[in-house]
XYZ file of C-alpha atoms in Angstrom:
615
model
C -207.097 -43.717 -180.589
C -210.215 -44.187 -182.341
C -211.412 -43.264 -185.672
C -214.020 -40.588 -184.705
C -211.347 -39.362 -182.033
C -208.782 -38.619 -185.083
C -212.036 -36.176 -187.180
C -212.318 -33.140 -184.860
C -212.560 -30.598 -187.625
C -209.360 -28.725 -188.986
C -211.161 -25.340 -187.808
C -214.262 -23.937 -187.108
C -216.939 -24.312 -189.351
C -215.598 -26.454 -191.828
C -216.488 -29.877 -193.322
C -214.319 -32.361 -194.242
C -214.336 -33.925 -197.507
C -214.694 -37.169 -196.093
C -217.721 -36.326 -194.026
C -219.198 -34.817 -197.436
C -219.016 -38.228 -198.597
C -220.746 -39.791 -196.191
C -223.464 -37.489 -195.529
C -224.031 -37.460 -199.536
C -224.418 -41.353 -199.272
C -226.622 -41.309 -196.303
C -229.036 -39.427 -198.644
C -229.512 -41.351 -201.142
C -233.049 -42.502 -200.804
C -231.801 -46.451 -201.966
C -228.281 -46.556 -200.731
C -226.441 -46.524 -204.250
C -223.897 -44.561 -205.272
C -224.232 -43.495 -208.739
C -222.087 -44.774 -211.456
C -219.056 -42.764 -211.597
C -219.151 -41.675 -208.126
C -220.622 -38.171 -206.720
C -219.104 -35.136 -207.791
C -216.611 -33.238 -205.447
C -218.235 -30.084 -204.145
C -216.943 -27.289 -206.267
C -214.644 -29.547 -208.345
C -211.289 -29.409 -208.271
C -209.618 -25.981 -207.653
C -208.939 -24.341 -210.879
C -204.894 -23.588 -211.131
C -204.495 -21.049 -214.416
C -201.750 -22.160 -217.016
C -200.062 -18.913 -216.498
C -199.818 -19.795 -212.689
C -198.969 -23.623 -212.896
C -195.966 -24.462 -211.853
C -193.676 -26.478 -214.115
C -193.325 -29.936 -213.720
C -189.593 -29.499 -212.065
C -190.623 -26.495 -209.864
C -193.946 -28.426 -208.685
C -192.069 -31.316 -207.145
C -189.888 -29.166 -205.678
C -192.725 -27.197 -203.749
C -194.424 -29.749 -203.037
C -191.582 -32.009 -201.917
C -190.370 -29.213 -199.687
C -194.062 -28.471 -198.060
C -194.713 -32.104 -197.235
C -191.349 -34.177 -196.650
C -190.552 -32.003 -193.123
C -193.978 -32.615 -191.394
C -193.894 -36.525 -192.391
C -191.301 -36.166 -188.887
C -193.550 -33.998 -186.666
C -194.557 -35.747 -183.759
C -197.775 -33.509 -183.120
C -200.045 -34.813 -186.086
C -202.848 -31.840 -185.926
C -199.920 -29.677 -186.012
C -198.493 -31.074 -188.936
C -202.089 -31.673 -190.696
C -202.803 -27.909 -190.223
C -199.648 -27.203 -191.666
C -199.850 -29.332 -195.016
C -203.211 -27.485 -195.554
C -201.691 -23.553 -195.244
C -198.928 -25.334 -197.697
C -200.300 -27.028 -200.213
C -203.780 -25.293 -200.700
C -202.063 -22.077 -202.196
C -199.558 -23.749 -204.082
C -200.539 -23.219 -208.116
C -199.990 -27.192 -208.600
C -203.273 -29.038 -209.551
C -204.453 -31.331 -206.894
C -203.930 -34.417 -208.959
C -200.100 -33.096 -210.024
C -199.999 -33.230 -205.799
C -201.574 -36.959 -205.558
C -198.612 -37.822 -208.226
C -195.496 -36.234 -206.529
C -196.517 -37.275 -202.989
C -196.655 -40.674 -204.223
C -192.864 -40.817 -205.009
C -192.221 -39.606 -201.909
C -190.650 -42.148 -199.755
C -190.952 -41.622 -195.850
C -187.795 -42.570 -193.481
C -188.456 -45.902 -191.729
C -188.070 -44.415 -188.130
C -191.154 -41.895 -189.127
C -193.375 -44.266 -191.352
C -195.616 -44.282 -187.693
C -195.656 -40.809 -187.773
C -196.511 -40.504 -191.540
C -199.498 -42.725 -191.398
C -200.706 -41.180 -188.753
C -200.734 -37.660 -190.573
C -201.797 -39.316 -194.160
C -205.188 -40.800 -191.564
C -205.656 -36.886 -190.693
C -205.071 -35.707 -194.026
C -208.032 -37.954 -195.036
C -210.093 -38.464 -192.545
C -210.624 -34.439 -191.774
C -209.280 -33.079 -194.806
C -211.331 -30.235 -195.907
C -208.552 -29.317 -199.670
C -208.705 -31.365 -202.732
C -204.798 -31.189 -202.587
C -204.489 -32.369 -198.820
C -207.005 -35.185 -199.173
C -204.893 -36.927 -201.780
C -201.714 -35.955 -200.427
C -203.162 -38.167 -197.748
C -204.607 -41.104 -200.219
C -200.578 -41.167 -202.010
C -198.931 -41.629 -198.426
C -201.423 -44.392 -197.614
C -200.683 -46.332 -200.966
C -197.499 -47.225 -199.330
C -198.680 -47.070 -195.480
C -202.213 -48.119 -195.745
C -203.490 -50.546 -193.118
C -206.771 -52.620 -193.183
C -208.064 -50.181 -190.786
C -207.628 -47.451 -193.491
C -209.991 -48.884 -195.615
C -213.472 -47.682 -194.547
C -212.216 -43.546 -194.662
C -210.711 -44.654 -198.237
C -213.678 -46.488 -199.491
C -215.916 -43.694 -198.580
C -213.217 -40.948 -200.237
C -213.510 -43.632 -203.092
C -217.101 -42.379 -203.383
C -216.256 -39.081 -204.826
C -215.441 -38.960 -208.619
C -212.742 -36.808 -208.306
C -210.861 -39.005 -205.585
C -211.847 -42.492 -206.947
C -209.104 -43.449 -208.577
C -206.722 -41.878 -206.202
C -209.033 -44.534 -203.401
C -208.378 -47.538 -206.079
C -204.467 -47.334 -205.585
C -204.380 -47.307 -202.139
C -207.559 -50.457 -201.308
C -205.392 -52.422 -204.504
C -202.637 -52.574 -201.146
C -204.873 -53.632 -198.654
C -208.323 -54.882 -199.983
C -208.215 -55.988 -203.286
C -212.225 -56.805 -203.589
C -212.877 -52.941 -201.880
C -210.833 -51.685 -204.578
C -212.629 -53.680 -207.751
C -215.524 -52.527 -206.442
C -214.789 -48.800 -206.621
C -213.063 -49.276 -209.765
C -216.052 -50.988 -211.435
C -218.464 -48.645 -210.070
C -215.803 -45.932 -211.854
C -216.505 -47.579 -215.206
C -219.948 -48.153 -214.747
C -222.861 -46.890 -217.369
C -224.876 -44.176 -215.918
C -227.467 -43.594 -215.194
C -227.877 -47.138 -212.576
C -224.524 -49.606 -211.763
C -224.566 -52.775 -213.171
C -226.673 -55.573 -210.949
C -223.504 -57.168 -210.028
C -222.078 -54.035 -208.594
C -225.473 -53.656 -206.805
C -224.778 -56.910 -205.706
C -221.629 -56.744 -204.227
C -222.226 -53.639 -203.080
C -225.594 -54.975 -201.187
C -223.417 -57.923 -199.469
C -226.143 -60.613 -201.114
C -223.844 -63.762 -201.882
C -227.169 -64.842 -203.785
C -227.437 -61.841 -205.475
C -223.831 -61.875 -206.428
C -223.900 -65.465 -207.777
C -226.707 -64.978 -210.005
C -225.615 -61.762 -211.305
C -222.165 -63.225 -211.895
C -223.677 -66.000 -214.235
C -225.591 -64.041 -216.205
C -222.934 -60.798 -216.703
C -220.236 -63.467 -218.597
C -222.774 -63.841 -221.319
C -223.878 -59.992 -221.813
C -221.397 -56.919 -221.939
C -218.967 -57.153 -219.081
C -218.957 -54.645 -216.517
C -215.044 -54.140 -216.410
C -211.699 -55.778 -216.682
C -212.679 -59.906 -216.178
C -210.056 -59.349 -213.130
C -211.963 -56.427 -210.999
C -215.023 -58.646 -211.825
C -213.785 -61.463 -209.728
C -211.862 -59.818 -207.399
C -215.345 -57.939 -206.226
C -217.309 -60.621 -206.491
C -214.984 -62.478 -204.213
C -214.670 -65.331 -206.828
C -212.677 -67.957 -204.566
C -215.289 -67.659 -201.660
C -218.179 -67.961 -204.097
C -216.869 -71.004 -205.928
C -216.302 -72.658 -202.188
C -220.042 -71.361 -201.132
C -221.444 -73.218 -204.331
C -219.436 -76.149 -205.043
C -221.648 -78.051 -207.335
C -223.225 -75.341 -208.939
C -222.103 -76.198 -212.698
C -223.299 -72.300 -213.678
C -221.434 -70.687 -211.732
C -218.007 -73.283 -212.463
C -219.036 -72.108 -216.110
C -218.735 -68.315 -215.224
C -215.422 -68.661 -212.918
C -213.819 -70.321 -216.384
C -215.021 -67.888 -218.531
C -213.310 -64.833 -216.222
C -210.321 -66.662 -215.874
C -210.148 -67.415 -219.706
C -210.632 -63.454 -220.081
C -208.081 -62.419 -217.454
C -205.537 -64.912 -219.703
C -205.950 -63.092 -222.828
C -202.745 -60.845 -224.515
C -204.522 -59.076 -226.476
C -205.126 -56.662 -223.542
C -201.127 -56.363 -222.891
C -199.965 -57.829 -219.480
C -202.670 -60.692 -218.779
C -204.786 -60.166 -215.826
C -204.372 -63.416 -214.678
C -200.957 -62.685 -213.792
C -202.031 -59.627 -211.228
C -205.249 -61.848 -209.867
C -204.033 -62.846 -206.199
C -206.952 -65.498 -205.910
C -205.936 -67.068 -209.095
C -204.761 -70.403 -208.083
C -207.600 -71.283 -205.565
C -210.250 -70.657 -208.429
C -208.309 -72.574 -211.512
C -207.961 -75.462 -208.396
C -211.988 -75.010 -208.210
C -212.779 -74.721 -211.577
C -210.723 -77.718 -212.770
C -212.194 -79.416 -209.183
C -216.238 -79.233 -210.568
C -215.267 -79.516 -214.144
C -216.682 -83.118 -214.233
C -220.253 -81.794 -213.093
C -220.569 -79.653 -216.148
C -222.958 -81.319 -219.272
C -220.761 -82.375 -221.984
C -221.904 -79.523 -224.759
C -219.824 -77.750 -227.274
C -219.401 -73.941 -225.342
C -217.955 -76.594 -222.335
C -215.882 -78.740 -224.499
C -214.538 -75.601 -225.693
C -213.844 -73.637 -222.183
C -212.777 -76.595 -220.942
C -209.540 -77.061 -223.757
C -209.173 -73.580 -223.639
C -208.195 -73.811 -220.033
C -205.952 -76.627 -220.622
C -204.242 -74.363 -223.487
C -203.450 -71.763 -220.913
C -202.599 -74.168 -218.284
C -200.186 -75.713 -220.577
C -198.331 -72.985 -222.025
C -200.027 -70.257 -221.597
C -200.295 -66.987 -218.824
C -201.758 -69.449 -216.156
C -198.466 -71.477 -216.488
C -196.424 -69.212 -215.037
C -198.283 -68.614 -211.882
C -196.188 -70.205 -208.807
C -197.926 -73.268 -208.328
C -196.449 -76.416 -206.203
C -194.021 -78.348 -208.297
C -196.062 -81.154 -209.903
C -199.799 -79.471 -209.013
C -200.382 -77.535 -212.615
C -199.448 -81.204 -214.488
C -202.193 -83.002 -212.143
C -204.439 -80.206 -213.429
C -203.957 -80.502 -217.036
C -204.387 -84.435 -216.188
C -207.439 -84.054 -214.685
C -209.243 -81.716 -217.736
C -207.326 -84.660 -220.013
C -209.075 -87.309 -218.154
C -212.399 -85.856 -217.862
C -212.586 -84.837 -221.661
C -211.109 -87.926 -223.107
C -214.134 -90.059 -221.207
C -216.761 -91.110 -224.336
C -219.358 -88.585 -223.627
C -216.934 -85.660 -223.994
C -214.554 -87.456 -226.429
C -217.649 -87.607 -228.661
C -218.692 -83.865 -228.838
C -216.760 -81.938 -231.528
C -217.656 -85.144 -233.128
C -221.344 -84.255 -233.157
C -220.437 -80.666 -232.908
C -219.017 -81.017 -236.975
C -221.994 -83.010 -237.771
C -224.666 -80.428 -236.681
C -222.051 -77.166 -238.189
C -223.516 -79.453 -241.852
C -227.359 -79.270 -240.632
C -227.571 -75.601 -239.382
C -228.360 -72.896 -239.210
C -230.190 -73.564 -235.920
C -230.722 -73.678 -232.127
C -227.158 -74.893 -230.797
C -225.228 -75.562 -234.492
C -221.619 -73.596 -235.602
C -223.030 -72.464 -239.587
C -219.558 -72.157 -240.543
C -218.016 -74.751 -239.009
C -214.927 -72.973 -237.672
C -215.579 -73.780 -233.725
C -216.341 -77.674 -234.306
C -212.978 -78.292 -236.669
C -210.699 -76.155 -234.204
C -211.674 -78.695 -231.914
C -211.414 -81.401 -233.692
C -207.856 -80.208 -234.417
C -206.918 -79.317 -231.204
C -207.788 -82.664 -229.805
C -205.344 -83.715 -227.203
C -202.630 -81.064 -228.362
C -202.646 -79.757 -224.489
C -202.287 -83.018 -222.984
C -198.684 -84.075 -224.083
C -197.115 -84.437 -220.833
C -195.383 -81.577 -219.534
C -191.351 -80.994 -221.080
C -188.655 -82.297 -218.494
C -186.097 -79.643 -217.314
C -183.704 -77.803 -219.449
C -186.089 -78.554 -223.118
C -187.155 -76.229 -225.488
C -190.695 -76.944 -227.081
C -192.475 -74.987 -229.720
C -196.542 -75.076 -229.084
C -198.755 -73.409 -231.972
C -201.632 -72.509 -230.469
C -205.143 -71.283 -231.839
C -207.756 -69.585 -229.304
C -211.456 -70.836 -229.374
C -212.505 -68.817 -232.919
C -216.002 -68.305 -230.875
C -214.185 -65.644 -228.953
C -211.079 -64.519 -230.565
C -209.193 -65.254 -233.808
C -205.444 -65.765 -232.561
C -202.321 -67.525 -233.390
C -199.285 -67.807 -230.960
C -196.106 -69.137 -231.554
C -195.546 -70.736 -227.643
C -191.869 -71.263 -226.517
C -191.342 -73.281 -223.515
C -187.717 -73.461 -222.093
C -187.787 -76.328 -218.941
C -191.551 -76.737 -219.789
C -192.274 -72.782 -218.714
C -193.490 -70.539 -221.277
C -191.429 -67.605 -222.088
C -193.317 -64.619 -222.992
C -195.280 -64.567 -220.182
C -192.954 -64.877 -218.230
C -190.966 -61.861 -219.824
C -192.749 -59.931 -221.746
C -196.556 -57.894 -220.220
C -197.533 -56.219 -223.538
C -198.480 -58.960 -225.929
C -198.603 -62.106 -227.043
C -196.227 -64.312 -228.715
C -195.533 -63.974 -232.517
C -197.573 -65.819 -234.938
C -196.088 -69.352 -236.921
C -196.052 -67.651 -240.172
C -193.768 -64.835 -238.706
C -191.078 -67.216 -236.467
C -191.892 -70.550 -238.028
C -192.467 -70.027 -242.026
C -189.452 -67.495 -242.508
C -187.127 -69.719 -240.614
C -186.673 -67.096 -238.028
C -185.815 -69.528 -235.164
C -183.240 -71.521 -237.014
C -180.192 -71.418 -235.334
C -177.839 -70.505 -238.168
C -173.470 -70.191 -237.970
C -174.333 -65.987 -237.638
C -175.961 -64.287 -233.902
C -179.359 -63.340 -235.625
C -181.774 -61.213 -233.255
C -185.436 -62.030 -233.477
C -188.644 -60.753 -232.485
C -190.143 -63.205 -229.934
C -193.652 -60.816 -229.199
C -194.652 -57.412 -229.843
C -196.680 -55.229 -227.730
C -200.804 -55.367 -229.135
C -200.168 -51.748 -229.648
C -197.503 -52.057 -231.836
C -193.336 -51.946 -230.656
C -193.558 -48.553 -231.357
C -195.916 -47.611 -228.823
C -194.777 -50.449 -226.246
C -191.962 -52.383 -227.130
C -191.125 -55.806 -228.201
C -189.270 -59.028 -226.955
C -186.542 -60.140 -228.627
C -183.752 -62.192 -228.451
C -179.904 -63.388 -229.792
C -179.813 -66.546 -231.158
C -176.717 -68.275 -232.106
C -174.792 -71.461 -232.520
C -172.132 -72.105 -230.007
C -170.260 -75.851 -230.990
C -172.579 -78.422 -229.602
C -175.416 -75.870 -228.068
C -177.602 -73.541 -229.200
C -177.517 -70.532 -227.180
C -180.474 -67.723 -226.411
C -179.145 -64.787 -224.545
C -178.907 -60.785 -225.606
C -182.589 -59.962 -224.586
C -184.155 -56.974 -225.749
C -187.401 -55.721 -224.352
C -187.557 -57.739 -221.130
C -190.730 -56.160 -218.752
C -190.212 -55.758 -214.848
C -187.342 -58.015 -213.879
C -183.997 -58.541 -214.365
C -181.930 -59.926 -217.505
C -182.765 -63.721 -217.579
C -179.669 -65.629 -217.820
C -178.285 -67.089 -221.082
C -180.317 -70.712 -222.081
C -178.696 -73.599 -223.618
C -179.795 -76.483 -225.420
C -178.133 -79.230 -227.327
C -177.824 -78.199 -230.871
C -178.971 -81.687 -232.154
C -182.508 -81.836 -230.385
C -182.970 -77.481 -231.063
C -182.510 -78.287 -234.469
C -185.451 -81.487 -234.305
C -187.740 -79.341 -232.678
C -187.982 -76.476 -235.258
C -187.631 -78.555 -238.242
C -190.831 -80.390 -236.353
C -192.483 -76.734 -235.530
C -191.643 -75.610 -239.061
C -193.044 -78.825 -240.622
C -196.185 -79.256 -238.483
C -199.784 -77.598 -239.679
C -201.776 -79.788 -237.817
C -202.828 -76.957 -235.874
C -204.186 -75.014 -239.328
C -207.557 -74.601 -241.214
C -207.749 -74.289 -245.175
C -207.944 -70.737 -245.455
C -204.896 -70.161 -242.814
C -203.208 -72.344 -245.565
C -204.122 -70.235 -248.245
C -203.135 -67.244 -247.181
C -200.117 -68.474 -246.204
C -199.133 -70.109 -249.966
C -200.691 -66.015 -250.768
C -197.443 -64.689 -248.410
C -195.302 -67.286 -249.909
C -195.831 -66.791 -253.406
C -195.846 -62.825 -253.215
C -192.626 -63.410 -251.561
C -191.134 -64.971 -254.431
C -193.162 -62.968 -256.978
C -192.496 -59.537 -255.545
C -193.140 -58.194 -259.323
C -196.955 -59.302 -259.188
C -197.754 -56.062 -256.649
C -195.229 -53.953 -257.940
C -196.298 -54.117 -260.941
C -199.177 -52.190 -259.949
C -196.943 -49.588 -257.887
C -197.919 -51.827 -254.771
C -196.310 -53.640 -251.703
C -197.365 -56.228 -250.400
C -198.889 -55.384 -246.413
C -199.285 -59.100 -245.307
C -202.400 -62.412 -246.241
C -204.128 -63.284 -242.816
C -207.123 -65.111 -241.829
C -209.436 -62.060 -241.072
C -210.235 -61.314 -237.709
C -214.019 -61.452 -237.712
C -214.220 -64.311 -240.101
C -211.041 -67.551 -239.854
C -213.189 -69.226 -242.824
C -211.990 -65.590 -244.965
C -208.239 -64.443 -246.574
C -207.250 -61.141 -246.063
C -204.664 -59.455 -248.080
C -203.313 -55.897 -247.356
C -201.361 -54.098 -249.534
C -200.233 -50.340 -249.956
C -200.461 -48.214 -253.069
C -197.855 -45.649 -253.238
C -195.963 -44.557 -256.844
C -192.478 -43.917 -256.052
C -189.072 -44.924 -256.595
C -189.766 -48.090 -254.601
C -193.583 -49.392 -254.929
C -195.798 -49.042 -252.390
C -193.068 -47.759 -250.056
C -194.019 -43.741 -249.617
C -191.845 -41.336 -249.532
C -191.459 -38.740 -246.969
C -195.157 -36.588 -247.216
C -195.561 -38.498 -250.478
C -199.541 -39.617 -250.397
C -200.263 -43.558 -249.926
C -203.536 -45.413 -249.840
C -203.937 -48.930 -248.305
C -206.296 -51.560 -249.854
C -207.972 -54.523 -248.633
C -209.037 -58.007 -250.818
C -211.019 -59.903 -248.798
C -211.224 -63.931 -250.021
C -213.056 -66.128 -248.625
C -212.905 -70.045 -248.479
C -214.439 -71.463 -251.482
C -214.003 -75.575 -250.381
C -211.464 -76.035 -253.115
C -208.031 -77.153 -251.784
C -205.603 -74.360 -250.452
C -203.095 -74.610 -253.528
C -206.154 -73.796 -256.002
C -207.460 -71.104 -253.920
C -203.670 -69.458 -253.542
C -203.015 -69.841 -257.035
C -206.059 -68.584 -258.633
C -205.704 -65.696 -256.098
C -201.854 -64.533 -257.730
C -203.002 -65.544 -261.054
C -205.583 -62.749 -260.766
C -203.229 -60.138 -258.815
C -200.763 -60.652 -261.972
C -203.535 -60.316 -264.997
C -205.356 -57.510 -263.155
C -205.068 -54.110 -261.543
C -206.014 -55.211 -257.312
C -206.809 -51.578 -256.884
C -210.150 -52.006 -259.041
C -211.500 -54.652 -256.808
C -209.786 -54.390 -253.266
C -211.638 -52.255 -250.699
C -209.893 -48.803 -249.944
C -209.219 -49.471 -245.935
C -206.349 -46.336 -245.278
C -204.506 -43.589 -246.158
C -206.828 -40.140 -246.553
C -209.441 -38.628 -248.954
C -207.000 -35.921 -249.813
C -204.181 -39.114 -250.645
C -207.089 -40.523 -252.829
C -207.881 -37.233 -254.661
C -203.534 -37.154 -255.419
C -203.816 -40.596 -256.692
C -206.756 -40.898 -258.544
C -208.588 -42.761 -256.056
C -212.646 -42.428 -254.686
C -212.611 -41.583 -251.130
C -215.709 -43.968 -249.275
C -218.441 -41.767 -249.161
C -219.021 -42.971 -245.305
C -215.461 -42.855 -244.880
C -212.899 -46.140 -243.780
């Protein structure tokens, strides 16, 4: 049966949501649909709060209207039905879209249930039956299904409902609607234009210029619309558009954004193979120098490690970018790059500096060959400071990173938190440490952790806490003697640092011998960082709160956090962190740090001017 055989209307006189959709595209005078998708007609039926059902009550209703017409054999029977069922039911249509997605149709009437979830959409004429439709088809979808669900996708109300099911069964269908969700009224972006329009042209020059300016969406619905993979094998020697495909996948890598995107990117191994593959036709510069390493970081230990390539084929990758960058002309550009951050500011020159010595530092850290089986490895490693101002602590057990691997809601914990405090030491007690912690915090979203103890011989990691979306990883041995090597080498090795990283951490280090220098002041001490908008600047925290214990409030007792900023002067770390608790113990911080939390009615309590513009 065909798809206009399957849209006779419900009943008389009535339009079907789907057909609304396309007769308010075929309007529009230029073909676009507007960002955020047209409005349904009427909205969603309102459901009072005195009416609602509760949650409990509302899957049972529903549950019990839809569940024994999934097994009806006459589908405009059953389609008829779930209207008169659902329709007066006081359950919000998108409460409906949520329990009909847990509802799990019987193999031997999964035929029957598609066919009804087509009619549900395709002729639908209630907010409730449409997406009672759209949740079935998550799970029974077909590529067939995705021109009625594209064109559902069109209304607001039913876009994201639409994004669920194409994610199944069209990935690029379903960045497009989800981009064209997120996009800025009152036009889409060019590239959604683009995609939308079918112009490869217009796609690849859009592409190219939207990695430099404010991105659209999430780095992964970019590519996935834009059909990355085809792109990069329709222009293989265009060095732009290699340049944009390695900025995206960079993005899609990042933690800071919980589980990377790289990890849920189906096409990613066809465009790191492309990327890596026109590498060499780039022009040796400092933004490619720097992409390029930054790759090799991830491809090494980071989220792009752990996606199931051939054995052997992610080592001949990280070979290749070695190859390529160690060859003169590219050996010789943070070189140059330092020399020009001393001539600037200009066209093309780093002022500060930072970019040009994080290369120089990084040098040909990724390229160590790849561990042998059953190792453990500890890899600092520090992002690009052009684009973000991070720190992880990489573990590799068999050469295979490990938070990635486990753990989808942040990075790995910094040096100065598992290296400096001698978490990772494998003492003759089971201590539990924190591995990662979600970018929200563990109290929003967890944390990794695990049990490390000493067993004879081995050092054993098992007990893990926190693991995300798969089962309990076994228990991992290693040889006690070469464990012990490798974190007195970790612990010992700053090659990876910058001068004011070291300062601030001989600032942690001497507070946490001199606890009296804060507390003297009724403070505690928050943590010394590298700030995040500035690596070249210290940032001490530190919390103001008179009590029995200083600057740990008590229950509804008023607290104030404070901020000293210090930035690099070019006199060696040890001066800089010594000058820095010589002045915390002569002087009151609060007089000179920057107020940066609590509340204005905490600083009235204590004393304290609340920021006339506020934190």
């Amino acid at each position: 049966m065909s798809v206009r055989d399957e849209r006779e209307p419900l009943a008389p006189r009535t339009t079907s949501l789907y057909d609304y959709a396309l007769f308010r595209h075929g309007i529009e005078p230029d073909g676009r649909v507007p960002s955020g998708g047209y409005p349904l007609p009427g909205g969603f039926p309102a459901v009072s709060r005195r009416d609602r059902l509760d949650p409990p009550a509302a899957e049972a209703a529903v549950t019990a209207a839809l569940v024994p017409l999934l097994a009806d054999p006459v589908i405009g029977r059953a389609a008829e039905a779930v209207h008169a069922r659902l329709a007066p039911l006081p359950v919000p249509p998108k409460n409906v879209h949520r329990i009909v997605r847990r509802i799990i149709p019987e193999d031997r009437y999964a035929g029957r249930a598609r066919r009804l979830a087509r009619r549900l959409t395709r002729t639908g004429t209630h907010p409730s039956a449409v997406l009672a439709g759209l949740a079935l088809l998550i799970r029974l979808g077909e590529p067939e299904d995705v021109p009625t669900v594209r064109a559902l996708g069109m209304l607001r109300e039913f876009s994201l409902a639409a994004v669920a099911v194409l994610d199944r069964i069209d990935r690029p269908a379903a960045a497009e609607a989800e981009l064209r969700l997120r996009a800025e009224p009152p036009r889409p972006d060019p590239l959604l234009d683009a995609v939308t329009g079918g112009d490869r042209d217009a796609v690849r020059a859009a592409l190219i210029r939207s990695t430099t300016a404010k991105p659209i969406g999430p780095p992964r619905r970019v590519a996935e619309a834009a059909r990355l993979d085809k792109l990069l094998d329709a222009y293989p020697e265009d060095p732009d558009l290699t340049v944009a495909a390695c900025r995206l996948l960079l993005a899609m890598t990042h933690t800071n954004q919980y589980r990377p995107e790289v990890l849920d990117y189906a096409r990613a191994r066809p465009v790191y193979e492309a990327v890596v593959g026109g590498a060499h036709r780039l022009a040796p510069s400092p933004d490619s120098y720097a992409l390029l390493i930054s790759l090799a970081q991830d491809l090494r230990s980071g989220a792009g490690a752990v996606l199931q390539w051939p054995p052997g084929r992610r080592a001949e990758l990280i070979d290749t970018l070695g190859r390529l960058l160690a060859a003169p002309l590219w050996a010789a550009v943070p070189g140059r790059a330092a020399a020009a951050a001393h001539t600037g500011p200009g066209p093309g020159t780093d002022p500060s500096g930072h970019r040009a010595c994080w290369m120089l530092r990084t040098g040909r850290r990724p390229f160590t060959p790849p561990a042998a089986p059953a190792t453990f490895e500890i890899e600092v490693v520090v992002s690009d400071p052009a684009v973000r101002n991070v720190v992880e602590t990489r573990i590799l057990l068999g050469g295979r990173p490990l938070v990635p691997d486990l753990f989808a809601s942040g990075g790995p914990n910094s040096p100065e938190f598992l290296l400096d405090t001698g978490r990772l030491r494998a003492g003759p007690e089971p201590r539990e440490v924190q591995l990662a912690e979600a970018y929200c915090t563990e109290g929003c979203c967890g944390a990794l952790y695990v049990t490390i103890r000493r067993e004879g011989d081995m050092v054993v990691w098992d007990g893990w806490r926190g693991v995300e979306g798969k089962q309990q990883p076994p228990a991992y041995r290693c040889d006690a003697a070469a464990y012990d090597a490798e974190v007195e080498r970790a612990e010992n090795d700053r090659s990876w640092s910058w001068p004011a990283r070291d300062t601030a951490r001989l600032i942690a280090g001497g507070l946490r011998e001199r606890p009296g220098l804060l507390a003297a002041w009724g403070c505690g001490a928050g943590g010394a960082f590298t700030a995040w908008d500035d690596p070249g600047t210290v940032e001490l925290h530190f919390t103001y709160a008179p009590g029995t214990e200083p600057g740990v409030p008590g229950k509804g007792e008023p607290w104030l956090q404070f901020a000293w900023r210090i930035p690099d002067d070019g006199t060696p770390p040890q001066a800089q962190a010594r000058a820095a608790l010589e002045r915390l113990a002569a002087q009151d911080p609060r007089t000179w740090a920057r107020l940066c939390g609590g509340s204005k009615e905490y600083a009235e309590a204590l004393g304290h001017a609340w920021p006339p513009e506020g934190l």
